[in-house]
mmCIF file of C-alpha atoms in Angstrom:
data_model
loop_
_atom_site.group_PDB
_atom_site.id
_atom_site.type_symbol
_atom_site.label_atom_id
_atom_site.label_comp_id
_atom_site.label_asym_id
_atom_site.label_seq_id
_atom_site.Cartn_x
_atom_site.Cartn_y
_atom_site.Cartn_z
ATOM 1 C CA MET A 1 -58.074 164.450 -70.147
ATOM 2 C CA SER A 2 -58.398 167.588 -68.192
ATOM 3 C CA MET A 3 -60.756 168.470 -65.603
ATOM 4 C CA LYS A 4 -63.175 170.736 -67.415
ATOM 5 C CA SER A 5 -63.573 167.723 -69.996
ATOM 6 C CA LEU A 6 -63.965 165.120 -67.561
ATOM 7 C CA ARG A 7 -66.650 167.082 -65.795
ATOM 8 C CA SER A 8 -68.514 167.973 -69.135
ATOM 9 C CA ARG A 9 -68.654 163.773 -69.544
ATOM 10 C CA ILE A 10 -70.003 162.962 -66.229
ATOM 11 C CA PRO A 11 -73.849 163.772 -66.797
ATOM 12 C CA HIS A 12 -73.522 161.467 -70.101
ATOM 13 C CA LEU A 13 -72.119 158.930 -68.112
ATOM 14 C CA VAL A 14 -74.654 159.265 -65.564
ATOM 15 C CA THR A 15 -77.580 159.150 -68.136
ATOM 16 C CA ALA A 16 -76.277 156.022 -69.863
ATOM 17 C CA VAL A 17 -75.791 154.068 -66.429
ATOM 18 C CA LEU A 18 -79.399 155.164 -65.180
ATOM 19 C CA LEU A 19 -80.867 153.742 -68.617
ATOM 20 C CA LEU A 20 -79.095 150.576 -68.368
ATOM 21 C CA LEU A 21 -80.104 149.791 -64.805
ATOM 22 C CA GLY A 22 -83.937 150.719 -66.164
ATOM 23 C CA LEU A 23 -83.705 147.870 -69.031
ATOM 24 C CA MET A 24 -82.256 145.517 -66.742
ATOM 25 C CA THR A 25 -85.154 146.274 -64.164
ATOM 26 C CA ALA A 26 -87.812 146.014 -66.893
ATOM 27 C CA ALA A 27 -86.407 142.856 -68.162
ATOM 28 C CA THR A 28 -86.371 141.250 -64.561
ATOM 29 C CA SER A 29 -89.798 142.743 -63.645
ATOM 30 C CA GLN A 30 -91.197 141.226 -67.146
ATOM 31 C CA ALA A 31 -89.437 137.639 -66.744
ATOM 32 C CA GLN A 32 -91.412 137.551 -62.832
ATOM 33 C CA ALA A 33 -94.572 138.493 -64.232
ATOM 34 C CA THR A 34 -94.685 136.006 -67.115
ATOM 35 C CA PRO A 35 -93.690 132.751 -65.307
ATOM 36 C CA GLN A 36 -92.934 129.754 -67.941
ATOM 37 C CA ARG A 37 -95.370 126.954 -68.401
ATOM 38 C CA ILE A 38 -93.608 123.407 -67.296
ATOM 39 C CA THR A 39 -93.784 121.166 -70.373
ATOM 40 C CA GLY A 40 -92.735 117.497 -70.779
ATOM 41 C CA ASN A 41 -92.305 115.910 -67.543
ATOM 42 C CA ALA A 42 -92.629 116.713 -63.774
ATOM 43 C CA THR A 43 -92.900 114.743 -60.176
ATOM 44 C CA ILE A 44 -95.540 115.980 -57.704
ATOM 45 C CA CYS A 45 -96.797 114.842 -54.685
ATOM 46 C CA SER A 46 -99.841 112.368 -54.789
ATOM 47 C CA ASN A 47 -102.271 115.016 -52.901
ATOM 48 C CA SER A 48 -101.241 117.645 -55.301
ATOM 49 C CA PRO A 49 -103.806 118.148 -58.398
ATOM 50 C CA VAL A 50 -103.062 116.954 -61.565
ATOM 51 C CA PRO A 51 -102.851 119.817 -64.285
ATOM 52 C CA ALA A 52 -105.702 119.616 -66.979
ATOM 53 C CA GLY A 53 -104.117 117.499 -69.960
ATOM 54 C CA TRP A 54 -101.488 115.658 -67.817
ATOM 55 C CA VAL A 55 -101.352 112.277 -66.864
ATOM 56 C CA ILE A 56 -99.694 110.006 -64.527
ATOM 57 C CA THR A 57 -97.321 107.700 -65.666
ATOM 58 C CA SER A 58 -95.701 106.058 -62.443
ATOM 59 C CA SER A 59 -95.608 106.482 -58.921
ATOM 60 C CA TYR A 60 -93.385 105.609 -55.666
ATOM 61 C CA SER A 61 -92.992 105.699 -52.334
ATOM 62 C CA THR A 62 -91.502 108.794 -50.606
ATOM 63 C CA GLY A 63 -90.742 110.566 -47.589
ATOM 64 C CA SER A 64 -90.775 114.210 -48.632
ATOM 65 C CA CYS A 65 -94.690 114.849 -49.107
ATOM 66 C CA THR A 66 -96.523 115.738 -46.031
ATOM 67 C CA GLY A 67 -99.549 113.960 -45.763
ATOM 68 C CA THR A 68 -98.522 111.329 -48.155
ATOM 69 C CA SER A 69 -96.110 108.846 -48.793
ATOM 70 C CA TYR A 70 -96.051 108.550 -52.794
ATOM 71 C CA LEU A 71 -94.753 110.579 -55.748
ATOM 72 C CA TYR A 72 -96.248 110.811 -59.032
ATOM 73 C CA THR A 73 -94.231 111.262 -62.281
ATOM 74 C CA ILE A 74 -96.592 113.221 -64.640
ATOM 75 C CA SER A 75 -96.250 114.144 -68.322
ATOM 76 C CA ASP A 76 -97.835 116.542 -70.661
ATOM 77 C CA ALA A 77 -100.112 114.601 -72.879
ATOM 78 C CA SER A 78 -100.337 117.691 -75.294
ATOM 79 C CA THR A 79 -97.253 116.582 -77.309
ATOM 80 C CA LEU A 80 -98.286 112.870 -77.469
ATOM 81 C CA THR A 81 -100.415 110.578 -79.477
ATOM 82 C CA ASN A 82 -100.252 107.531 -77.339
ATOM 83 C CA ALA A 83 -99.215 106.995 -73.556
ATOM 84 C CA THR A 84 -98.938 104.186 -70.689
ATOM 85 C CA VAL A 85 -100.182 105.249 -67.658
ATOM 86 C CA CYS A 86 -101.477 104.457 -64.203
ATOM 87 C CA SER A 87 -104.850 103.202 -63.915
ATOM 88 C CA TYR A 88 -105.680 106.146 -61.183
ATOM 89 C CA SER A 89 -104.374 108.840 -63.906
ATOM 90 C CA PRO A 90 -107.292 111.039 -65.520
ATOM 91 C CA VAL A 91 -107.809 110.645 -69.201
ATOM 92 C CA PRO A 92 -107.611 113.641 -71.424
ATOM 93 C CA ALA A 93 -110.524 114.952 -73.443
ATOM 94 C CA GLY A 94 -110.117 112.984 -76.812
ATOM 95 C CA TRP A 95 -108.299 110.195 -75.673
ATOM 96 C CA VAL A 96 -109.585 106.517 -75.016
ATOM 97 C CA ILE A 97 -108.056 103.475 -73.229
ATOM 98 C CA THR A 98 -106.951 101.006 -75.765
ATOM 99 C CA SER A 99 -105.514 98.260 -73.356
ATOM 100 C CA GLY A 100 -104.975 97.306 -69.467
ATOM 101 C CA TYR A 101 -102.274 95.199 -68.408
ATOM 102 C CA ASN A 102 -100.485 94.450 -65.075
ATOM 103 C CA SER A 103 -97.199 95.984 -64.420
ATOM 104 C CA GLY A 104 -95.505 97.190 -61.432
ATOM 105 C CA ILE A 105 -94.501 100.758 -62.139
ATOM 106 C CA CYS A 106 -97.419 102.205 -60.073
ATOM 107 C CA ALA A 107 -97.632 102.292 -56.306
ATOM 108 C CA ASN A 108 -101.080 101.107 -54.942
ATOM 109 C CA THR A 109 -102.114 99.014 -58.175
ATOM 110 C CA THR A 110 -100.859 96.649 -60.548
ATOM 111 C CA PHE A 111 -102.909 97.689 -63.412
ATOM 112 C CA VAL A 112 -101.592 100.358 -66.270
ATOM 113 C CA TYR A 113 -103.740 101.468 -69.288
ATOM 114 C CA THR A 114 -102.383 102.310 -72.501
ATOM 115 C CA ILE A 115 -104.422 105.571 -73.855
ATOM 116 C CA THR A 116 -104.424 107.021 -77.440
ATOM 117 C CA LYS A 117 -105.515 110.454 -78.685
ATOM 118 C CA LEU A 118 -107.992 110.366 -81.282
ATOM 119 C CA THR A 119 -107.147 112.468 -83.835
ATOM 120 C CA THR A 120 -108.261 111.191 -87.748
ATOM 121 C CA GLN A 121 -109.467 108.142 -86.871
ATOM 122 C CA ALA A 122 -112.988 106.743 -87.929
ATOM 123 C CA ASN A 123 -112.699 103.863 -85.750
ATOM 124 C CA VAL A 124 -111.275 102.568 -82.699
ATOM 125 C CA THR A 125 -111.304 99.716 -80.313
ATOM 126 C CA VAL A 126 -111.489 100.720 -76.517
ATOM 127 C CA CYS A 127 -111.692 99.118 -73.070
ATOM 128 C CA SER A 128 -115.338 98.970 -72.107
ATOM 129 C CA TYR A 129 -114.165 101.435 -69.251
ATOM 130 C CA SER A 130 -112.743 103.653 -71.657
ATOM 131 C CA PRO A 131 -114.164 107.163 -71.631
ATOM 132 C CA VAL A 132 -116.311 107.910 -75.180
ATOM 133 C CA PRO A 133 -115.399 110.796 -76.481
ATOM 134 C CA LYS A 134 -117.776 113.773 -77.217
ATOM 135 C CA GLY A 135 -119.540 112.977 -80.806
ATOM 136 C CA TRP A 136 -118.508 109.411 -80.421
ATOM 137 C CA VAL A 137 -120.681 106.293 -80.242
ATOM 138 C CA ILE A 138 -120.330 102.604 -79.438
ATOM 139 C CA THR A 139 -121.286 100.598 -82.603
ATOM 140 C CA SER A 140 -120.761 97.061 -81.050
ATOM 141 C CA GLY A 141 -119.198 95.413 -78.123
ATOM 142 C CA TYR A 142 -117.763 91.945 -77.645
ATOM 143 C CA ASN A 143 -115.057 89.530 -75.519
ATOM 144 C CA LEU A 144 -111.342 90.472 -75.878
ATOM 145 C CA GLY A 145 -108.622 89.714 -73.349
ATOM 146 C CA ILE A 146 -106.866 92.926 -73.672
ATOM 147 C CA CYS A 147 -108.245 94.653 -70.860
ATOM 148 C CA THR A 148 -107.154 93.893 -67.466
ATOM 149 C CA GLY A 149 -110.298 94.083 -65.112
ATOM 150 C CA THR A 150 -112.852 93.510 -67.698
ATOM 151 C CA THR A 151 -113.535 91.092 -70.685
ATOM 152 C CA PHE A 152 -115.321 93.481 -72.639
ATOM 153 C CA VAL A 153 -114.420 95.898 -75.709
ATOM 154 C CA TYR A 154 -116.317 98.424 -77.705
ATOM 155 C CA THR A 155 -115.921 99.616 -81.178
ATOM 156 C CA LEU A 156 -116.197 103.438 -81.252
ATOM 157 C CA ALA A 157 -117.333 105.484 -84.349
ATOM 158 C CA ASN A 158 -116.830 108.929 -84.907
ATOM 159 C CA THR A 159 -120.190 110.607 -85.965
ATOM 160 C CA ALA A 160 -118.421 113.837 -87.437
ATOM 161 C CA ASN A 161 -119.202 112.667 -91.062
ATOM 162 C CA LEU A 162 -122.101 110.703 -90.770
ATOM 163 C CA THR A 163 -125.931 111.293 -90.966
ATOM 164 C CA ASN A 164 -127.258 107.826 -89.803
ATOM 165 C CA VAL A 165 -125.474 105.343 -87.266
ATOM 166 C CA THR A 166 -126.429 101.938 -85.631
ATOM 167 C CA VAL A 167 -125.766 101.699 -82.028
ATOM 168 C CA CYS A 168 -125.606 99.508 -78.795
ATOM 169 C CA SER A 169 -128.270 100.765 -76.632
ATOM 170 C CA TYR A 170 -125.892 101.782 -74.179
ATOM 171 C CA SER A 171 -124.018 103.922 -76.165
ATOM 172 C CA PRO A 172 -124.399 107.681 -75.625
ATOM 173 C CA VAL A 173 -126.119 109.875 -78.102
ATOM 174 C CA PRO A 174 -124.308 112.896 -79.521
ATOM 175 C CA THR A 175 -125.707 116.370 -79.400
ATOM 176 C CA GLY A 176 -128.224 117.108 -82.363
ATOM 177 C CA TRP A 177 -128.965 112.974 -82.675
ATOM 178 C CA VAL A 178 -132.097 111.152 -81.908
ATOM 179 C CA ILE A 179 -132.993 107.677 -81.764
ATOM 180 C CA THR A 180 -135.351 106.748 -84.836
ATOM 181 C CA SER A 181 -135.896 103.128 -84.159
ATOM 182 C CA ALA A 182 -134.725 100.091 -82.105
ATOM 183 C CA TYR A 183 -134.568 96.554 -82.366
ATOM 184 C CA ASN A 184 -133.126 92.960 -81.242
ATOM 185 C CA LEU A 185 -129.593 92.189 -82.589
ATOM 186 C CA GLY A 186 -126.988 90.452 -81.074
ATOM 187 C CA ILE A 187 -123.693 92.959 -81.967
ATOM 188 C CA CYS A 188 -123.355 94.203 -78.414
ATOM 189 C CA THR A 189 -122.260 92.433 -75.187
ATOM 190 C CA ALA A 190 -124.472 92.592 -72.170
ATOM 191 C CA THR A 191 -127.825 94.002 -74.309
ATOM 192 C CA THR A 192 -129.901 92.615 -77.171
ATOM 193 C CA PHE A 193 -130.833 96.129 -78.083
ATOM 194 C CA VAL A 194 -129.534 98.430 -80.452
ATOM 195 C CA TYR A 195 -130.792 101.871 -81.741
ATOM 196 C CA THR A 196 -130.625 103.445 -85.318
ATOM 197 C CA LEU A 197 -129.639 106.975 -84.634
ATOM 198 C CA ALA A 198 -130.076 110.223 -87.102
ATOM 199 C CA ASN A 199 -128.342 113.984 -87.229
ATOM 200 C CA THR A 200 -130.905 116.284 -87.271
ATOM 201 C CA ALA A 201 -128.723 119.070 -88.409
ATOM 202 C CA ASN A 202 -130.442 119.328 -92.087
ATOM 203 C CA LEU A 203 -133.730 118.182 -90.594
ATOM 204 C CA THR A 204 -137.031 120.352 -89.911
ATOM 205 C CA ASN A 205 -139.139 117.239 -88.675
ATOM 206 C CA VAL A 206 -138.225 113.536 -87.400
ATOM 207 C CA THR A 207 -140.431 110.828 -86.061
ATOM 208 C CA VAL A 208 -138.504 109.130 -82.841
ATOM 209 C CA CYS A 209 -138.767 106.701 -80.355
ATOM 210 C CA SER A 210 -140.313 108.240 -76.788
ATOM 211 C CA TYR A 211 -137.116 107.680 -75.130
ATOM 212 C CA SER A 212 -135.008 109.710 -77.751
ATOM 213 C CA PRO A 213 -133.310 112.843 -76.471
ATOM 214 C CA VAL A 214 -135.086 116.044 -77.859
ATOM 215 C CA PRO A 215 -132.423 118.236 -79.313
ATOM 216 C CA THR A 216 -132.440 121.642 -78.194
ATOM 217 C CA GLY A 217 -134.789 123.927 -79.877
ATOM 218 C CA TRP A 218 -137.035 121.076 -81.224
ATOM 219 C CA VAL A 219 -140.563 120.224 -79.923
ATOM 220 C CA ILE A 220 -142.749 117.650 -79.783
ATOM 221 C CA THR A 221 -145.749 118.135 -82.041
ATOM 222 C CA SER A 222 -147.671 114.533 -82.144
ATOM 223 C CA ALA A 223 -147.472 111.323 -80.349
ATOM 224 C CA TYR A 224 -148.766 107.710 -81.687
ATOM 225 C CA ASN A 225 -148.340 104.077 -81.439
ATOM 226 C CA LEU A 226 -145.961 102.575 -83.929
ATOM 227 C CA GLY A 227 -144.287 99.515 -83.314
ATOM 228 C CA ILE A 228 -140.785 100.582 -84.565
ATOM 229 C CA CYS A 229 -138.832 101.124 -80.857
ATOM 230 C CA THR A 230 -138.085 97.962 -78.943
ATOM 231 C CA ALA A 231 -139.327 98.629 -75.290
ATOM 232 C CA THR A 232 -142.186 101.270 -76.188
ATOM 233 C CA THR A 233 -144.844 101.602 -78.359
ATOM 234 C CA PHE A 234 -144.804 105.320 -78.649
ATOM 235 C CA VAL A 235 -143.093 107.714 -80.740
ATOM 236 C CA TYR A 236 -142.911 111.301 -81.009
ATOM 237 C CA THR A 237 -142.849 113.597 -83.955
ATOM 238 C CA LEU A 238 -140.525 116.374 -83.218
ATOM 239 C CA ALA A 239 -140.526 120.001 -85.089
ATOM 240 C CA ASN A 240 -137.495 122.128 -85.568
ATOM 241 C CA THR A 241 -138.403 125.862 -84.040
ATOM 242 C CA ALA A 242 -135.519 127.413 -85.849
ATOM 243 C CA ASN A 243 -137.816 128.945 -88.589
ATOM 244 C CA LEU A 244 -141.135 129.304 -86.512
ATOM 245 C CA THR A 245 -143.031 131.745 -84.661
ATOM 246 C CA ASN A 246 -145.925 129.940 -83.227
ATOM 247 C CA VAL A 247 -146.351 126.182 -82.775
ATOM 248 C CA THR A 248 -148.565 123.408 -81.372
ATOM 249 C CA VAL A 249 -146.953 120.840 -79.219
ATOM 250 C CA CYS A 250 -147.851 118.216 -76.652
ATOM 251 C CA SER A 251 -148.202 119.079 -73.236
ATOM 252 C CA TYR A 252 -144.928 117.376 -72.197
ATOM 253 C CA SER A 253 -143.113 118.650 -74.907
ATOM 254 C CA PRO A 254 -139.688 121.066 -74.082
ATOM 255 C CA VAL A 255 -140.513 124.672 -74.353
ATOM 256 C CA PRO A 256 -137.456 126.111 -76.228
ATOM 257 C CA THR A 257 -135.545 129.090 -75.012
ATOM 258 C CA GLY A 258 -137.378 132.282 -75.361
ATOM 259 C CA TRP A 259 -140.441 130.740 -76.304
ATOM 260 C CA VAL A 260 -143.944 131.292 -74.007
ATOM 261 C CA ILE A 261 -146.826 128.867 -73.860
ATOM 262 C CA THR A 262 -150.000 131.186 -74.854
ATOM 263 C CA SER A 263 -153.091 128.520 -74.448
ATOM 264 C CA GLY A 264 -153.633 125.041 -73.772
ATOM 265 C CA TYR A 265 -156.742 123.210 -74.620
ATOM 266 C CA ASN A 266 -157.816 119.349 -75.215
ATOM 267 C CA LEU A 267 -156.814 117.698 -78.676
ATOM 268 C CA GLY A 268 -156.465 113.793 -79.301
ATOM 269 C CA ILE A 269 -152.686 114.397 -81.244
ATOM 270 C CA CYS A 270 -150.628 113.140 -78.266
ATOM 271 C CA SER A 271 -150.650 109.580 -76.689
ATOM 272 C CA ALA A 272 -150.591 109.561 -73.113
ATOM 273 C CA THR A 273 -152.334 112.923 -72.730
ATOM 274 C CA THR A 274 -155.140 115.000 -74.113
ATOM 275 C CA PHE A 275 -153.570 118.724 -73.589
ATOM 276 C CA VAL A 276 -151.665 120.684 -76.343
ATOM 277 C CA TYR A 277 -150.209 123.738 -75.760
ATOM 278 C CA THR A 278 -149.883 126.887 -78.185
ATOM 279 C CA LEU A 279 -146.316 128.202 -78.068
ATOM 280 C CA ALA A 280 -144.989 131.697 -79.162
ATOM 281 C CA ASN A 281 -141.499 132.921 -79.915
ATOM 282 C CA THR A 282 -140.889 136.041 -78.011
ATOM 283 C CA ALA A 283 -138.001 137.011 -80.435
ATOM 284 C CA ASN A 284 -139.780 139.887 -81.948
ATOM 285 C CA LEU A 285 -142.478 140.739 -79.291
ATOM 286 C CA THR A 286 -142.311 143.142 -76.403
ATOM 287 C CA ASN A 287 -145.430 142.131 -74.910
ATOM 288 C CA VAL A 288 -147.377 138.776 -74.700
ATOM 289 C CA THR A 289 -150.242 137.222 -72.453
ATOM 290 C CA VAL A 290 -149.200 133.336 -71.715
ATOM 291 C CA CYS A 291 -150.645 130.715 -69.450
ATOM 292 C CA SER A 292 -149.700 130.976 -65.663
ATOM 293 C CA TYR A 293 -147.595 127.486 -66.117
ATOM 294 C CA SER A 294 -145.320 129.172 -68.942
ATOM 295 C CA PRO A 295 -141.756 129.917 -68.584
ATOM 296 C CA VAL A 296 -141.124 133.525 -68.387
ATOM 297 C CA PRO A 297 -137.902 134.231 -70.647
ATOM 298 C CA THR A 298 -135.063 136.224 -69.233
ATOM 299 C CA GLY A 299 -135.313 139.684 -69.359
ATOM 300 C CA TRP A 300 -139.367 139.581 -69.214
ATOM 301 C CA VAL A 301 -141.585 140.708 -66.223
ATOM 302 C CA ILE A 302 -145.098 139.449 -65.329
ATOM 303 C CA THR A 303 -147.301 143.160 -65.390
ATOM 304 C CA SER A 304 -150.234 141.599 -64.511
ATOM 305 C CA ALA A 305 -152.439 138.449 -64.055
ATOM 306 C CA TYR A 306 -156.269 137.628 -64.400
ATOM 307 C CA SER A 307 -158.474 134.519 -64.355
ATOM 308 C CA THR A 308 -159.139 132.757 -67.712
ATOM 309 C CA GLY A 309 -160.581 129.830 -69.438
ATOM 310 C CA GLY A 310 -157.887 129.927 -72.308
ATOM 311 C CA CYS A 311 -155.207 127.688 -70.672
ATOM 312 C CA THR A 312 -156.391 124.047 -69.583
ATOM 313 C CA SER A 313 -155.688 123.069 -66.086
ATOM 314 C CA ALA A 314 -154.521 126.541 -65.082
ATOM 315 C CA GLY A 315 -157.183 129.541 -63.642
ATOM 316 C CA TYR A 316 -154.976 132.462 -64.375
ATOM 317 C CA MET A 317 -153.248 134.287 -67.500
ATOM 318 C CA TYR A 318 -150.121 136.619 -67.277
ATOM 319 C CA THR A 319 -149.232 139.513 -69.041
ATOM 320 C CA LEU A 320 -145.673 139.728 -69.770
ATOM 321 C CA ALA A 321 -143.538 142.663 -70.966
ATOM 322 C CA LYS A 322 -140.133 142.722 -72.102
ATOM 323 C CA LEU A 323 -137.625 145.306 -70.497
ATOM 324 C CA THR A 324 -135.829 147.010 -72.793
ATOM 325 C CA THR A 325 -134.817 150.571 -72.490
ATOM 326 C CA GLN A 326 -136.902 150.780 -69.172
ATOM 327 C CA THR A 327 -135.224 151.986 -65.951
ATOM 328 C CA ASN A 328 -138.175 151.424 -64.277
ATOM 329 C CA ALA A 329 -141.520 149.085 -63.872
ATOM 330 C CA ALA A 330 -144.262 148.044 -61.916
ATOM 331 C CA VAL A 331 -144.343 144.014 -61.685
ATOM 332 C CA CYS A 332 -146.946 141.311 -60.001
ATOM 333 C CA SER A 333 -144.902 140.379 -56.587
ATOM 334 C CA PHE A 334 -144.828 136.947 -58.143
ATOM 335 C CA SER A 335 -142.746 138.242 -61.102
ATOM 336 C CA PRO A 336 -138.915 136.893 -61.773
ATOM 337 C CA ILE A 337 -136.807 140.016 -60.909
ATOM 338 C CA PRO A 338 -134.358 140.317 -63.933
ATOM 339 C CA THR A 339 -130.560 140.421 -62.933
ATOM 340 C CA GLY A 340 -129.372 144.076 -62.508
ATOM 341 C CA TRP A 341 -132.766 144.914 -61.406
ATOM 342 C CA VAL A 342 -133.806 145.836 -57.520
ATOM 343 C CA ILE A 343 -136.944 146.300 -56.083
ATOM 344 C CA SER A 344 -137.576 149.818 -54.651
ATOM 345 C CA GLY A 345 -140.772 149.893 -53.530
ATOM 346 C CA SER A 346 -144.575 147.831 -53.400
ATOM 347 C CA TYR A 347 -147.896 148.929 -53.866
ATOM 348 C CA ASN A 348 -151.192 147.627 -53.476
ATOM 349 C CA THR A 349 -152.868 146.366 -56.545
ATOM 350 C CA GLY A 350 -156.014 144.623 -58.014
ATOM 351 C CA SER A 351 -154.299 143.499 -61.288
ATOM 352 C CA CYS A 352 -152.181 140.616 -60.080
ATOM 353 C CA ALA A 353 -154.909 138.276 -59.437
ATOM 354 C CA ASP A 354 -155.303 136.979 -55.747
ATOM 355 C CA SER A 355 -151.659 138.581 -54.770
ATOM 356 C CA GLY A 356 -153.194 141.742 -53.957
ATOM 357 C CA PHE A 357 -149.730 143.451 -54.517
ATOM 358 C CA GLY A 358 -146.643 144.164 -56.539
ATOM 359 C CA TYR A 359 -143.332 145.455 -56.836
ATOM 360 C CA TYR A 360 -141.552 148.795 -58.010
ATOM 361 C CA ILE A 361 -138.539 147.793 -59.426
ATOM 362 C CA ARG A 362 -135.628 149.935 -61.302
ATOM 363 C CA LYS A 363 -132.352 149.119 -62.942
ATOM 364 C CA VAL A 364 -129.025 149.821 -61.052
#
């Protein structure tokens, strides 16, 4: 090859080498920027946090961890359906403890648990110290010697496809469910009470025991004596506010998010109180007058306050305004200041009851 030919090829060779180096650098950078997630099993010091979804399957003494003398063997439970774990292992969400027994595989304890992942099961028997997964209830409790540390086991039921279910009085009540009756029945160890639960998903009104949870968006519209609930003589009538704009409720009713109290007066429809409130949904409002004990919805401010007889047990009413396209507003000094707004000044006013002054606020 002549010198002239060689000189003509050198620029091409340099370009090729530079491109190759660039590709190698990019690949190395990508590998460094995206660390690979560890799966399967790992060994950690006992003072290390256990990653979410992992369990401790054994532990033993070591001199390799400053601050502790133990190592844990941990396993990723995402690929498992059953596992044997140390009694101090975290139990992942959706898993239950189905048995407990003595074993020498875990330092500092003689107990291990068998845990099971809930997938398609409708019912399962668990140790009484097992977590109860979201949406599951305890339908019975009895003595059975399969769980070290307790003689009690529970039968759990999945409420996913149920509308009603009878549960032990110590069962969790799933979100959106209510207690419609309570009575004595000997199916639950450590209590004689059972509850009948109902799913409110397709209901607009329901009668519940006074100690029932009130689902989000529901209100108490009346209360009276009825002997269907052990340990109380009171029942409540609940209403779903999903399709309402106004509703009259007992004074101890929860007030749903976005609703306000527009009046309060005496009416004998609620046991244990003579007060009722009128509630209004602010979803389609920009201004509203409320009792001074009303919640103030997010994004609303108090623009004035005055004396009134329209709200039982309160001497004042507030005028509320919704902040939408405004960038400035004048509010009473006791008004909430919405997120993203600041006080830019103050002024004297006779429009805010006894306060005597207000704030200028602006959006930032």
